[in-house]
Every structure is written in C-alpha cells, then in structure tokens.
Coordinates of N, CA and C in Angstrom, one line a residue:
X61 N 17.1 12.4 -58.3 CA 17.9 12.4 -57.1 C 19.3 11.8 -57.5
X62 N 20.1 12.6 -56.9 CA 21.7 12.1 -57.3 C 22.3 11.9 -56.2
X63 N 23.2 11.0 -55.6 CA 24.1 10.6 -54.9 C 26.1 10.5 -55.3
X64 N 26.3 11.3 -54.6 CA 27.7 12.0 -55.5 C 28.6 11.8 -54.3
X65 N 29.2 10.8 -54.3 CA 31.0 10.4 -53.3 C 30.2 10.4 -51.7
X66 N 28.7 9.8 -51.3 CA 28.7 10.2 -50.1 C 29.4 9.5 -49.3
X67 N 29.9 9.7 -48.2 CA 30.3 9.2 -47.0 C 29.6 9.1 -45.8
X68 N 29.2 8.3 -45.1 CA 28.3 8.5 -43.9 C 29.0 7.9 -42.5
X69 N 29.4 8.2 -41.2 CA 30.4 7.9 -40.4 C 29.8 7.9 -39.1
X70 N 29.6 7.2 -38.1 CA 29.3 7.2 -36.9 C 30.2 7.8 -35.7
X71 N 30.3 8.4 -34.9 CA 31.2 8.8 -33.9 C 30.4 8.2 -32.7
X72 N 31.8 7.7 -32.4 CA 31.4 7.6 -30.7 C 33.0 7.9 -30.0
X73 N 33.0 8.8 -29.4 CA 33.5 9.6 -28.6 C 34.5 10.4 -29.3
X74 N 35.8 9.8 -29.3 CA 36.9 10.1 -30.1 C 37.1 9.0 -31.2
X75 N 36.2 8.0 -31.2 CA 36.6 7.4 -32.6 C 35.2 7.7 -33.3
X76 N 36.0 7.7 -35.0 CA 34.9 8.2 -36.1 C 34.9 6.0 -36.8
X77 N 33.6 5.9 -37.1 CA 33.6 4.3 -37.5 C 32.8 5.1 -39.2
X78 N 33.6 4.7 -39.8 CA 33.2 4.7 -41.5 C 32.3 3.5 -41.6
X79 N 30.9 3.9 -42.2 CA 30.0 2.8 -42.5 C 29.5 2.9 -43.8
X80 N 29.8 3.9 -44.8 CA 29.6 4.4 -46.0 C 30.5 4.8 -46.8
X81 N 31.2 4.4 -48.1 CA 32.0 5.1 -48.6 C 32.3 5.3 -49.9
X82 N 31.8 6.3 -50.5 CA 32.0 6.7 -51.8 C 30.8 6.2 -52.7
X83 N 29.6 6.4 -52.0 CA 28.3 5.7 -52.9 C 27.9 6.7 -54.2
X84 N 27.5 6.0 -55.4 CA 27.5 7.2 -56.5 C 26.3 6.5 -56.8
X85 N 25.1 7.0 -57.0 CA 23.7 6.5 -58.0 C 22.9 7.9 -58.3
X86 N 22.3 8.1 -59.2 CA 21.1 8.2 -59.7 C 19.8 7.7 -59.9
X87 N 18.6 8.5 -59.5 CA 17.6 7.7 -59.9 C 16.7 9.0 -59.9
X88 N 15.8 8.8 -60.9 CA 14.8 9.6 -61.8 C 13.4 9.4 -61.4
X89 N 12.8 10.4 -61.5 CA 11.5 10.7 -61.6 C 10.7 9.4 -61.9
X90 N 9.9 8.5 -60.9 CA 9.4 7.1 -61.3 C 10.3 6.1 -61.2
X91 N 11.6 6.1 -60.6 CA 12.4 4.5 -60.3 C 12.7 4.6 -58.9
X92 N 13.0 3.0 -58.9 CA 12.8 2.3 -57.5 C 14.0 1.7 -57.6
X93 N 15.2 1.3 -56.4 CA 16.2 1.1 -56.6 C 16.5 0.2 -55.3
X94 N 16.1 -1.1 -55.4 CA 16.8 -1.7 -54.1 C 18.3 -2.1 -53.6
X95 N 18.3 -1.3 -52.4 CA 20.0 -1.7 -51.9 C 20.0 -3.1 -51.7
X96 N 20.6 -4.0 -51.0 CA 20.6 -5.5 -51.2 C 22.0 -5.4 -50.8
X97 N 21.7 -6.5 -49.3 CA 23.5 -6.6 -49.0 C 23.2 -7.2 -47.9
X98 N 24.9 -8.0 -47.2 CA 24.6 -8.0 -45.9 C 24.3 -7.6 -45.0
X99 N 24.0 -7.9 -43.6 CA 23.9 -6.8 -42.7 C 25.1 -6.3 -42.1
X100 N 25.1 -5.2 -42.0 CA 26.4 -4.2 -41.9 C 27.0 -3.8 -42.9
X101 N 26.5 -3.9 -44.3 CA 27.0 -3.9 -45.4 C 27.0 -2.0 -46.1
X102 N 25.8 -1.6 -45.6 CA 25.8 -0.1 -45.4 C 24.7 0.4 -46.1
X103 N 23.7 -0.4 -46.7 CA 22.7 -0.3 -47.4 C 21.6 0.5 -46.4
X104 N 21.5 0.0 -45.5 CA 20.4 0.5 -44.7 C 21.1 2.5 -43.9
X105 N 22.4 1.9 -44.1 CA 22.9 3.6 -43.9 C 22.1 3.8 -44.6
X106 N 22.8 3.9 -46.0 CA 22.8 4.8 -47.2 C 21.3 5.3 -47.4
X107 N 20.5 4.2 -47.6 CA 18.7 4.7 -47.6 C 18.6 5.8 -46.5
X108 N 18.7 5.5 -45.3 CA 18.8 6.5 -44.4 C 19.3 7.7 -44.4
X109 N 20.1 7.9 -45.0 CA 20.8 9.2 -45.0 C 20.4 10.0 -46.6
X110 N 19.3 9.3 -46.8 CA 18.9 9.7 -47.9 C 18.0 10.8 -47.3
X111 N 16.7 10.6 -46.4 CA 16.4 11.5 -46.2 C 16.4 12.2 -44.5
X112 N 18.1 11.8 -44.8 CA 18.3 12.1 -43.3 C 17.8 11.5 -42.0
X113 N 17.5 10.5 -41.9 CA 16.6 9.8 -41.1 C 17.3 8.9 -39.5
X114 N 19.2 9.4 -39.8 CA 20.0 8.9 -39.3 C 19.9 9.9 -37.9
X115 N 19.7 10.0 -36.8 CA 20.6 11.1 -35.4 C 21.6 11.9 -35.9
X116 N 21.6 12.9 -35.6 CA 22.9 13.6 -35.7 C 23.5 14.0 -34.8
X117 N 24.3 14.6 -34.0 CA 25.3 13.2 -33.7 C 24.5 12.0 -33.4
X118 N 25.0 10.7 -33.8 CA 26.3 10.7 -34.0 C 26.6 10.3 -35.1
X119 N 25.7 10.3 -36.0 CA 25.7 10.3 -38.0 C 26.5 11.6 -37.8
X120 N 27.6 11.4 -39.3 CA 28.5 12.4 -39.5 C 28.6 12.5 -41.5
X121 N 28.1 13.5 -42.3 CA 28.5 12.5 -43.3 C 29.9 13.5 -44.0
X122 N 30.9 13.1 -43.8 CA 32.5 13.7 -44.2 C 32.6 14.1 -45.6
X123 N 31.6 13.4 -46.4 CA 32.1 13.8 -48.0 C 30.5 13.4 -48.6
X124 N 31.1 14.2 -49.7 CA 29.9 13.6 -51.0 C 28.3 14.5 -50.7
X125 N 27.5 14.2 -51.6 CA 26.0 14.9 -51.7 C 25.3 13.8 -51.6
X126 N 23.8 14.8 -51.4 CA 22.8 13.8 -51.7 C 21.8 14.9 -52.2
X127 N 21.6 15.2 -53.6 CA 21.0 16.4 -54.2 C 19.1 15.9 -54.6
X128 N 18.7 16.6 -54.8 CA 16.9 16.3 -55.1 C 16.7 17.4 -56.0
X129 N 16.0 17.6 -57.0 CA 15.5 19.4 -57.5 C 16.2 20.0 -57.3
X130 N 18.2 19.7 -57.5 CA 19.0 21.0 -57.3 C 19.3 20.9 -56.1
X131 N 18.0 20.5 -55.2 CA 18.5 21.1 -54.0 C 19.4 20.0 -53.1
X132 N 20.3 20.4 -51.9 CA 20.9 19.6 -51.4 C 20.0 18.7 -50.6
X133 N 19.9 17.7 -49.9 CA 19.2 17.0 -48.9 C 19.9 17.3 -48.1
X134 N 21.5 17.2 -47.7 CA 21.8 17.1 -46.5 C 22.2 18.4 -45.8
X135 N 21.8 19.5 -46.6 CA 22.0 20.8 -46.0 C 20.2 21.3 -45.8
X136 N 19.6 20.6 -46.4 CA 18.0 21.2 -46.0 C 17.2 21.1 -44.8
X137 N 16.5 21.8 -44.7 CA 16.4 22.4 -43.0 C 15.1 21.1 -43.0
X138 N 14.8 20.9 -41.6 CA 13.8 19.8 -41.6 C 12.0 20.1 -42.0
X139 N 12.0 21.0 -42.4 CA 11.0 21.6 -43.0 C 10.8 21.2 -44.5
X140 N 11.8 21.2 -44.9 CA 12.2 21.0 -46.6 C 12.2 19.4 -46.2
X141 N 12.5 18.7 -45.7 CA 13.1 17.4 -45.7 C 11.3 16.1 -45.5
X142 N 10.7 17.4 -44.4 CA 9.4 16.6 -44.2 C 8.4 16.9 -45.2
X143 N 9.1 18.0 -46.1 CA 7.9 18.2 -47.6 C 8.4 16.8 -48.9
X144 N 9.8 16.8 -48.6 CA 10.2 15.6 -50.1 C 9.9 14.4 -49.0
X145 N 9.8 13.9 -47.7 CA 9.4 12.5 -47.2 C 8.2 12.4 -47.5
X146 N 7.9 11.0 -48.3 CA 6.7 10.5 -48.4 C 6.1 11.1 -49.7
X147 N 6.5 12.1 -50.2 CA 6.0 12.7 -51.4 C 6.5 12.9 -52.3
X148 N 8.0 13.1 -52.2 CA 8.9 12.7 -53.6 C 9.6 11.9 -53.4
X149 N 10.1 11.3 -52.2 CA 11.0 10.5 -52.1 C 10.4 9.6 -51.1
X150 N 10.6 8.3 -51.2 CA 10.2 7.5 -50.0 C 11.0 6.0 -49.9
X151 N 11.3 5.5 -48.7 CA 11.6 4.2 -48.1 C 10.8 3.4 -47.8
X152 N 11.2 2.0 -48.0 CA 10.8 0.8 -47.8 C 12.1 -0.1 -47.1
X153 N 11.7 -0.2 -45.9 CA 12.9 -1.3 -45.6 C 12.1 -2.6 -45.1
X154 N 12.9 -4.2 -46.0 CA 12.6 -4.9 -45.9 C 12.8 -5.7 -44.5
X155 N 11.7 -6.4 -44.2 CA 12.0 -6.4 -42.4 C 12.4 -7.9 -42.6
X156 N 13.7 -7.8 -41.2 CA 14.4 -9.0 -41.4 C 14.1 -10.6 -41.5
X157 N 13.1 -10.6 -40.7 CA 12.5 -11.6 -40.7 C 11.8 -12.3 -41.9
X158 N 11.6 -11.5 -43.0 CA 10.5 -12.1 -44.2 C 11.2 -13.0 -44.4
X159 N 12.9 -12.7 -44.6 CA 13.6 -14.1 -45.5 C 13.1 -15.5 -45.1
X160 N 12.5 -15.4 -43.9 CA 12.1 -17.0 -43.5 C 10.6 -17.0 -43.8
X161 N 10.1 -16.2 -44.3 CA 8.6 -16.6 -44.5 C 8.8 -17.5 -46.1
X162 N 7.6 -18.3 -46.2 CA 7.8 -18.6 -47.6 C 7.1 -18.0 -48.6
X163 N 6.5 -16.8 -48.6 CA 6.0 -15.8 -49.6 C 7.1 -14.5 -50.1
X164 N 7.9 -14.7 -49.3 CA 9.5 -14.0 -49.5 C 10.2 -14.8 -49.8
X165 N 10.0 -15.9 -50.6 CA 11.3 -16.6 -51.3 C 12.3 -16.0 -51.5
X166 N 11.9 -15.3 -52.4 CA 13.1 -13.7 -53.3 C 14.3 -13.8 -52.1
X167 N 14.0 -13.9 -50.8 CA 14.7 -13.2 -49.5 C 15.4 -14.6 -49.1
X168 N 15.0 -15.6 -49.6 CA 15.3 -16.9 -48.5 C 16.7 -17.3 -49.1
X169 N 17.8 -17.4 -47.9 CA 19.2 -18.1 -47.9 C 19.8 -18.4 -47.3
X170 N 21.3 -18.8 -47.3 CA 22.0 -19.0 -46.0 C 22.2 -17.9 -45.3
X171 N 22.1 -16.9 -45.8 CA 22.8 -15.8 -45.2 C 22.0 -14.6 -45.2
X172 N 22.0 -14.0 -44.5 CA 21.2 -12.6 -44.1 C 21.2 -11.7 -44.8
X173 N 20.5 -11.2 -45.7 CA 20.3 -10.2 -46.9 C 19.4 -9.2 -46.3
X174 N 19.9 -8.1 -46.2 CA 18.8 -7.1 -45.9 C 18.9 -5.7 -47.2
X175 N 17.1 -5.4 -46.9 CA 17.1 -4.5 -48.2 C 16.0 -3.0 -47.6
X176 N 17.1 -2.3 -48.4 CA 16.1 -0.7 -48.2 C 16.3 -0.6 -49.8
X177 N 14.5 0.1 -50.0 CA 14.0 0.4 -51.4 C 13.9 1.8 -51.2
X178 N 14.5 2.7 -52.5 CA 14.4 4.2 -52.3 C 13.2 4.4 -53.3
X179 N 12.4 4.5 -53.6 CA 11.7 5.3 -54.6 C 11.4 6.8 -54.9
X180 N 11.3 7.5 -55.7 CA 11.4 8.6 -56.4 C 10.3 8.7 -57.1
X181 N 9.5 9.8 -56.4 CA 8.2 10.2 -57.5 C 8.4 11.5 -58.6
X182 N 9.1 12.6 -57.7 CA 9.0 14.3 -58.4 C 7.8 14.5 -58.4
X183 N 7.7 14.9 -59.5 CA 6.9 16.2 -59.5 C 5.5 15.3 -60.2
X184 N 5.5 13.9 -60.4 CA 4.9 13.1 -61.3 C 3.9 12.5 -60.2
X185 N 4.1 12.6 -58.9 CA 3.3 12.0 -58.1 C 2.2 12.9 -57.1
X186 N 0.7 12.6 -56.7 CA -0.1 13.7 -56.8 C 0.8 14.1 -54.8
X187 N 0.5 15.4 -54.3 CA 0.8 15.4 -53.1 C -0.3 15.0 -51.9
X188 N 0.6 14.9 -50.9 CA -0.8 14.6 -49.8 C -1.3 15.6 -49.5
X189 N -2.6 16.0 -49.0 CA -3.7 16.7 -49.2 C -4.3 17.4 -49.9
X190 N -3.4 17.2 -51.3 CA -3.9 17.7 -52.9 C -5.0 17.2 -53.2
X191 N -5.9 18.4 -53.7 CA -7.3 17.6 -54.3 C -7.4 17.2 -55.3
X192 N -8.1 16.4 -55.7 CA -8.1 15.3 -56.6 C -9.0 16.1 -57.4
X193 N -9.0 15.6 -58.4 CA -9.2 16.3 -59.9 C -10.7 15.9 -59.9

C-alpha cells in the first residue's frame, strides 16, 4: 500500500478546514505502522481515509493517492473497498482512555497521544470464509 502527497480536508459550508497534508508512506505485505500524535494532529484522519472510513461530504481529499494492488482506494467503489477491509488492510485505533490504564504504560503522559495502527496483509493473509486447508 502506498500513500503519495494525500491531502484530506473537511468542508463545512463555504469553508474548506485542511486536516491532512502531504502524507507520503509505504507499507508492504506483513507491516504494521502506528501513526502516533496529538489529538488533532491528523493521524486518526489519515488511518481513516485509508480505507475511506471518513463521510463524504464532508471529507474532501484535494490531492495525493492512496493505492493498494495498483489499485486506487480512493476511487474504488464500496464493493472493492469492503473486499480489502479486514482482509488486506485493516485498523486498530487506540482508545483514548488506555493512556491512564497501567497496562498501557507505552500510552501514559502529560499529554494526550492518540494512535491508529494500519496493518497490511496482501495476498499473504488467509480470506474470510476461505477454507482452510
């Protein structure tokens, strides 16, 4: 999966609010990639609009890709989009609250960290209702 100049933008009415800009990553067949930031920082966009998961309106995204197998994500019809959720591509967002548990250390500070995890299976991971060998 490749992420190339995206931009992701909110509208509300006549104003456009930029919450994304210019995100570039790669990640391969078998990696897991946590965003990590503050809140409002755009991480939880970005996971989001990975597999489109944002409203449209009034998610807008002005520039950049978000490609899979060639194919685009953000031009793929929701048909395509509910075959790569969950089975090639999938999210994890960390819920706000752990930072204060104490088995989430990793999470605990002065200041609010929030994280969405993208993982990437391809073609390497079995599908759902695939029979098993």
């Amino acid at each position: 999966m490749a992420i190339n100049h995206l931009r992701v933008a909110f509208r509300q009415g006549t104003s456009v609010h930029r919450v994304v800009d210019d995100v570039l990553l790669t990640l391969h067949a078998g990696e897991t990639l946590a965003l990590v930031g503050e809140s409002g920082s755009g991480n939880s966009a970005t996971g989001l609009s990975v597999l489109r998961l944002l409203p449209a309106p009034p998610v807008e995204y002005p520039g950049g890709e978000i490609r899979f197998n060639g194919q685009s994500l953000l031009d793929a019809d929701e048909a395509a989009l509910k075959r790569i959720r969950g089975n090639d591509i999938a999210m994890i967002f960390q819920e706000p609250m752990c930072r204060r548990l104490t088995r989430c250390t990793h999470w605990r500070s002065n200041s609010a960290k929030f994280c969405c995890c993208i993982a990437v299976w391809g073609e390497s991971r079995p599908r759902r209702g695939a029979s098993e060998p």
